[in-house]
Amino acid sequence: MPYYSPRPPRGSPQLHTAYGIAVPPKGDINMDDYRANSLNQPCRFRDILKTGKVIVGTSIAIPSVAIAKHTATMGFDWCFIDAEHTPMGPDLLTDIIKTINYYSEGSMASVVRLPTHGHEWIAWALDAGAAAIVLPHNYGYTDGVPEGSSLLNMWSTNAAIIMQIESAEGAKNAERICCVEGVDAIMIGTGDLRLSMRLPFGFDGPEPEFQEAVKNIEEAAARHNLPLAGFALGPPAVKAKLKKGYKLLMVSNDMTSLTAGQSANLAAARSAVTDSKKVEEKKSFVGKAENVIVAKVAARAMAGQ
């Protein structure tokens, strides 16, 4: 149950109005229904995954609490916090997780990709209130999910374990990884997977061997009824992922959003400046032409005298 009823609107509706940006519509799932008893605790993310509904998220790769504050009010169902490829220590990671939980009022789940499988990182993330942890670089050798000590048993029952498969070897052993007890979802790291197969870096590709590797992971997850997580940047990618049964979609991230937004604004401004110059040049040309005509008329008038 929510602490306050009725609540003030989340996010910054005034900011959306000021910039002429439409407020995004709500998703298929009401995250408040899965909120924890305290914002210090993870939401019931495992129960969310069991619904089979699609949850739409974003990603944070810039190690900044300020970015987390802004992201938390945007209305996403979950936020992927990348602690593997981002230089952040446990203190900053804890602050970002708590910021997402607090500023979203528990309506956005914090999903953390850890830098290692070490129990200390697992404990730090869960104790901070992470709704799920993503364990990277799984090759199929593990016999179980590593456990991190936590303050209360609730952390273990609510938080989800997501195994990331991102290598050719991991793709071959997808069945072994998916059948590990305690795994709640599978994430495919297509970029690293392509590199491990000596293919050009990218999120997708037409190569038969790459498509076969991805298919092997997806089919193994489906056999074990494990939802799939992955990036889906742009409507075509979202539709393609949904068609394959993905339930955890990351549709944006802070760096690409910042780059795309600033680049679009710069391009629009450059275009406006160019158009303005053309208008001024046209006015100047017309003005000069008018002066020439006036001079010719005056000259004729003088000659007629």
XYZ file of C-alpha atoms in Angstrom:
305
model
C 0.000 0.000 0.000
C 1.284 3.510 -0.763
C 2.362 5.613 2.175
C 0.549 8.722 1.000
C -2.831 8.912 -0.686
C -3.437 10.702 -2.888
C 0.137 11.260 -4.016
C 1.362 14.277 -5.938
C 2.200 13.488 -9.563
C 5.589 11.916 -10.149
C 8.205 13.428 -12.354
C 8.255 17.005 -13.570
C 5.017 17.718 -15.472
C 5.842 21.433 -15.464
C 9.174 20.658 -17.116
C 7.472 18.589 -19.806
C 5.000 21.398 -20.410
C 7.706 24.053 -20.533
C 9.640 22.158 -23.188
C 6.588 20.968 -25.086
C 7.360 17.306 -24.427
C 4.462 14.885 -24.047
C 4.311 12.923 -20.788
C 4.902 9.216 -21.656
C 1.900 6.902 -21.247
C 1.807 4.348 -18.440
C 2.928 0.775 -19.035
C 1.184 -2.576 -18.732
C 2.130 -3.044 -15.102
C 1.568 -0.868 -12.056
C 4.899 -0.904 -10.261
C 3.262 0.433 -7.085
C 1.571 -2.954 -6.675
C 5.021 -4.515 -6.196
C 6.539 -1.858 -4.008
C 8.442 -2.946 -0.899
C 7.429 -1.974 2.630
C 10.385 0.395 2.712
C 12.285 2.293 0.034
C 15.442 0.756 1.487
C 14.269 -2.662 0.343
C 14.042 -4.146 -3.147
C 10.623 -4.271 -4.753
C 9.046 -7.673 -5.466
C 10.904 -7.985 -8.752
C 10.674 -11.756 -8.907
C 6.882 -11.469 -8.732
C 6.977 -8.893 -11.541
C 8.900 -11.314 -13.763
C 6.364 -14.055 -13.038
C 3.526 -11.925 -14.465
C 4.958 -12.354 -17.971
C 4.285 -8.712 -18.724
C 6.699 -6.430 -20.576
C 8.524 -3.892 -18.450
C 10.255 -0.973 -20.134
C 13.478 0.377 -18.709
C 16.412 2.661 -19.288
C 20.106 2.449 -18.502
C 22.574 4.523 -16.500
C 26.235 4.376 -17.490
C 27.303 7.853 -16.345
C 28.433 7.541 -12.701
C 26.364 10.439 -11.387
C 23.756 10.824 -8.649
C 22.409 13.872 -10.513
C 21.703 11.705 -13.567
C 20.015 9.146 -11.315
C 17.776 11.822 -9.767
C 16.550 12.938 -13.174
C 16.152 9.402 -14.514
C 14.136 8.275 -11.495
C 11.310 10.711 -12.314
C 10.925 9.793 -15.996
C 8.399 6.999 -15.515
C 10.400 3.935 -16.599
C 9.534 0.619 -14.935
C 13.152 -0.208 -14.202
C 16.657 1.182 -14.475
C 19.716 -0.816 -15.509
C 22.737 0.464 -13.570
C 25.972 -0.569 -15.237
C 28.606 -1.042 -12.539
C 30.672 -3.334 -14.760
C 31.740 -0.899 -17.486
C 31.418 2.248 -15.376
C 34.089 3.321 -12.893
C 32.177 3.411 -9.614
C 32.938 2.115 -6.160
C 30.479 0.599 -3.708
C 29.736 3.976 -2.104
C 28.639 5.604 -5.370
C 26.757 2.466 -6.434
C 24.850 2.516 -3.144
C 23.993 6.197 -3.599
C 22.709 5.646 -7.146
C 20.541 2.674 -6.145
C 19.033 4.560 -3.214
C 18.514 7.656 -5.365
C 16.550 5.631 -7.923
C 14.464 4.057 -5.160
C 13.799 7.291 -3.287
C 13.236 9.704 -6.160
C 10.940 7.274 -7.983
C 9.106 6.631 -4.715
C 9.621 2.921 -5.251
C 8.025 2.863 -8.692
C 11.272 2.171 -10.593
C 13.243 -1.011 -9.955
C 17.032 -0.777 -9.720
C 18.748 -3.559 -11.687
C 22.526 -3.599 -11.234
C 25.087 -5.245 -13.494
C 27.931 -6.089 -11.133
C 31.621 -5.936 -12.071
C 32.293 -9.419 -10.642
C 30.538 -12.422 -9.093
C 32.129 -11.575 -5.733
C 29.827 -11.991 -2.747
C 30.811 -8.538 -1.453
C 29.439 -6.765 -4.547
C 26.279 -8.870 -4.417
C 25.782 -7.952 -0.761
C 26.457 -4.255 -1.330
C 23.935 -4.059 -4.174
C 21.212 -6.021 -2.405
C 21.653 -4.215 0.908
C 21.355 -0.881 -0.927
C 17.954 -1.971 -2.259
C 18.674 -3.336 -5.730
C 15.679 -5.200 -7.144
C 17.892 -7.465 -9.239
C 21.543 -8.135 -9.940
C 23.028 -9.063 -13.305
C 25.995 -11.423 -13.113
C 28.208 -10.955 -16.205
C 30.514 -13.350 -18.047
C 28.799 -16.692 -17.513
C 30.420 -19.556 -19.386
C 28.459 -22.503 -18.030
C 30.844 -23.689 -15.334
C 28.847 -22.668 -12.271
C 26.823 -25.199 -10.302
C 24.737 -22.581 -8.552
C 24.023 -18.922 -8.037
C 26.483 -17.214 -5.675
C 24.850 -15.905 -2.530
C 25.442 -12.508 -1.001
C 24.727 -11.938 2.669
C 21.981 -9.404 3.267
C 20.322 -7.724 6.211
C 16.979 -9.506 5.952
C 15.657 -12.580 4.177
C 13.362 -10.276 2.182
C 16.329 -9.234 0.041
C 16.757 -12.832 -1.107
C 13.080 -13.518 -1.752
C 12.260 -10.262 -3.555
C 15.426 -9.588 -5.552
C 16.040 -11.398 -8.822
C 19.177 -12.980 -10.265
C 19.821 -12.294 -13.959
C 22.589 -14.217 -15.691
C 24.275 -12.504 -18.627
C 25.589 -14.618 -21.489
C 28.048 -12.734 -23.667
C 30.508 -15.157 -25.227
C 30.526 -17.925 -27.820
C 31.360 -20.427 -25.084
C 28.504 -19.168 -22.934
C 26.114 -19.441 -25.879
C 27.120 -23.088 -26.370
C 26.509 -23.757 -22.680
C 23.254 -21.766 -22.495
C 21.312 -24.842 -21.433
C 23.588 -25.395 -18.429
C 23.323 -21.761 -17.391
C 19.543 -21.592 -17.732
C 18.966 -24.707 -15.645
C 20.901 -23.360 -12.649
C 18.610 -23.167 -9.636
C 17.864 -19.603 -8.551
C 18.209 -17.925 -11.953
C 15.253 -15.634 -12.692
C 16.083 -14.177 -16.125
C 18.687 -14.174 -18.894
C 20.402 -11.203 -20.499
C 22.312 -11.523 -23.765
C 25.354 -9.275 -24.149
C 25.364 -9.145 -27.936
C 28.260 -6.702 -28.207
C 30.755 -8.886 -26.323
C 29.251 -11.984 -27.910
C 30.106 -10.652 -31.360
C 33.635 -9.756 -30.290
C 34.177 -13.236 -28.843
C 33.199 -14.613 -32.258
C 35.683 -12.262 -33.974
C 32.871 -10.246 -35.548
C 32.635 -6.434 -35.751
C 31.230 -4.858 -32.590
C 27.522 -4.047 -32.638
C 24.221 -4.916 -30.997
C 23.093 -7.118 -33.884
C 24.297 -8.554 -37.172
C 23.283 -10.801 -40.075
C 26.078 -13.370 -39.723
C 24.623 -16.919 -39.529
C 26.955 -18.006 -36.711
C 25.978 -14.987 -34.604
C 22.262 -15.463 -35.221
C 22.600 -19.158 -34.345
C 24.369 -18.323 -31.066
C 21.668 -15.823 -30.064
C 18.948 -18.293 -31.046
C 20.540 -21.001 -28.901
C 20.432 -18.732 -25.843
C 16.886 -17.548 -26.518
C 15.587 -21.099 -26.985
C 17.313 -22.322 -23.818
C 15.717 -19.483 -21.846
C 12.312 -20.293 -23.317
C 12.625 -23.974 -22.358
C 13.226 -22.978 -18.751
C 10.565 -20.252 -18.777
C 13.126 -17.520 -18.105
C 12.315 -14.014 -19.360
C 14.892 -12.352 -21.608
C 16.432 -8.926 -21.058
C 18.122 -6.794 -23.683
C 18.638 -3.398 -25.271
C 16.047 -2.275 -27.808
C 16.915 1.185 -29.080
C 14.193 2.461 -31.398
C 10.730 1.127 -32.366
C 12.032 -1.450 -34.908
C 14.313 -2.986 -32.275
C 11.496 -2.981 -29.691
C 9.158 -4.818 -32.077
C 11.869 -7.323 -32.988
C 12.626 -8.065 -29.326
C 8.935 -8.430 -28.458
C 8.499 -10.854 -31.342
C 11.255 -13.010 -29.819
C 9.590 -12.948 -26.415
C 11.774 -10.440 -24.566
C 10.103 -9.082 -21.424
C 12.742 -6.719 -20.005
C 13.469 -4.000 -22.526
C 16.096 -1.271 -22.176
C 14.922 1.350 -24.644
C 17.390 4.132 -23.849
C 20.494 5.001 -21.906
C 21.859 8.208 -20.497
C 24.830 8.567 -22.855
C 22.957 7.948 -26.117
C 20.013 10.080 -24.962
C 22.366 12.922 -24.082
C 24.251 12.551 -27.356
C 21.121 12.206 -29.482
C 19.338 15.079 -27.753
C 22.251 17.495 -27.934
C 23.094 16.484 -31.511
C 19.477 16.976 -32.597
C 19.322 20.396 -30.930
C 22.628 21.402 -32.505
C 21.516 20.226 -35.949
C 18.225 22.102 -35.606
C 20.033 25.251 -34.517
C 22.545 25.024 -37.395
C 19.661 24.570 -39.824
C 17.837 27.555 -38.375
C 20.980 29.696 -38.669
C 21.440 28.598 -42.291
C 17.796 29.315 -43.111
C 18.071 32.712 -41.435
C 21.143 33.514 -43.509
C 19.313 32.551 -46.687
C 16.419 34.817 -45.764
C 18.789 37.689 -45.043
C 20.702 37.058 -48.279
C 17.436 37.021 -50.192
C 16.377 40.278 -48.557
C 19.749 41.772 -49.386
C 19.501 40.604 -53.002
C 15.968 41.977 -53.317
C 17.067 45.230 -51.720
C 19.970 45.598 -54.138
C 17.728 44.734 -57.075
C 15.223 47.361 -55.978
C 17.997 49.932 -55.694
C 19.150 49.117 -59.220
C 15.622 49.495 -60.561
C 15.152 52.789 -58.749
C 18.469 54.031 -60.120
C 17.520 53.043 -63.674
C 14.142 54.724 -63.383
C 15.789 57.844 -62.045
C 18.332 57.809 -64.843
C 15.625 57.526 -67.479
C 13.705 60.304 -65.847
C 16.777 62.546 -65.960
C 17.440 61.629 -69.558
C 13.837 62.519 -70.474
C 14.292 65.980 -69.085
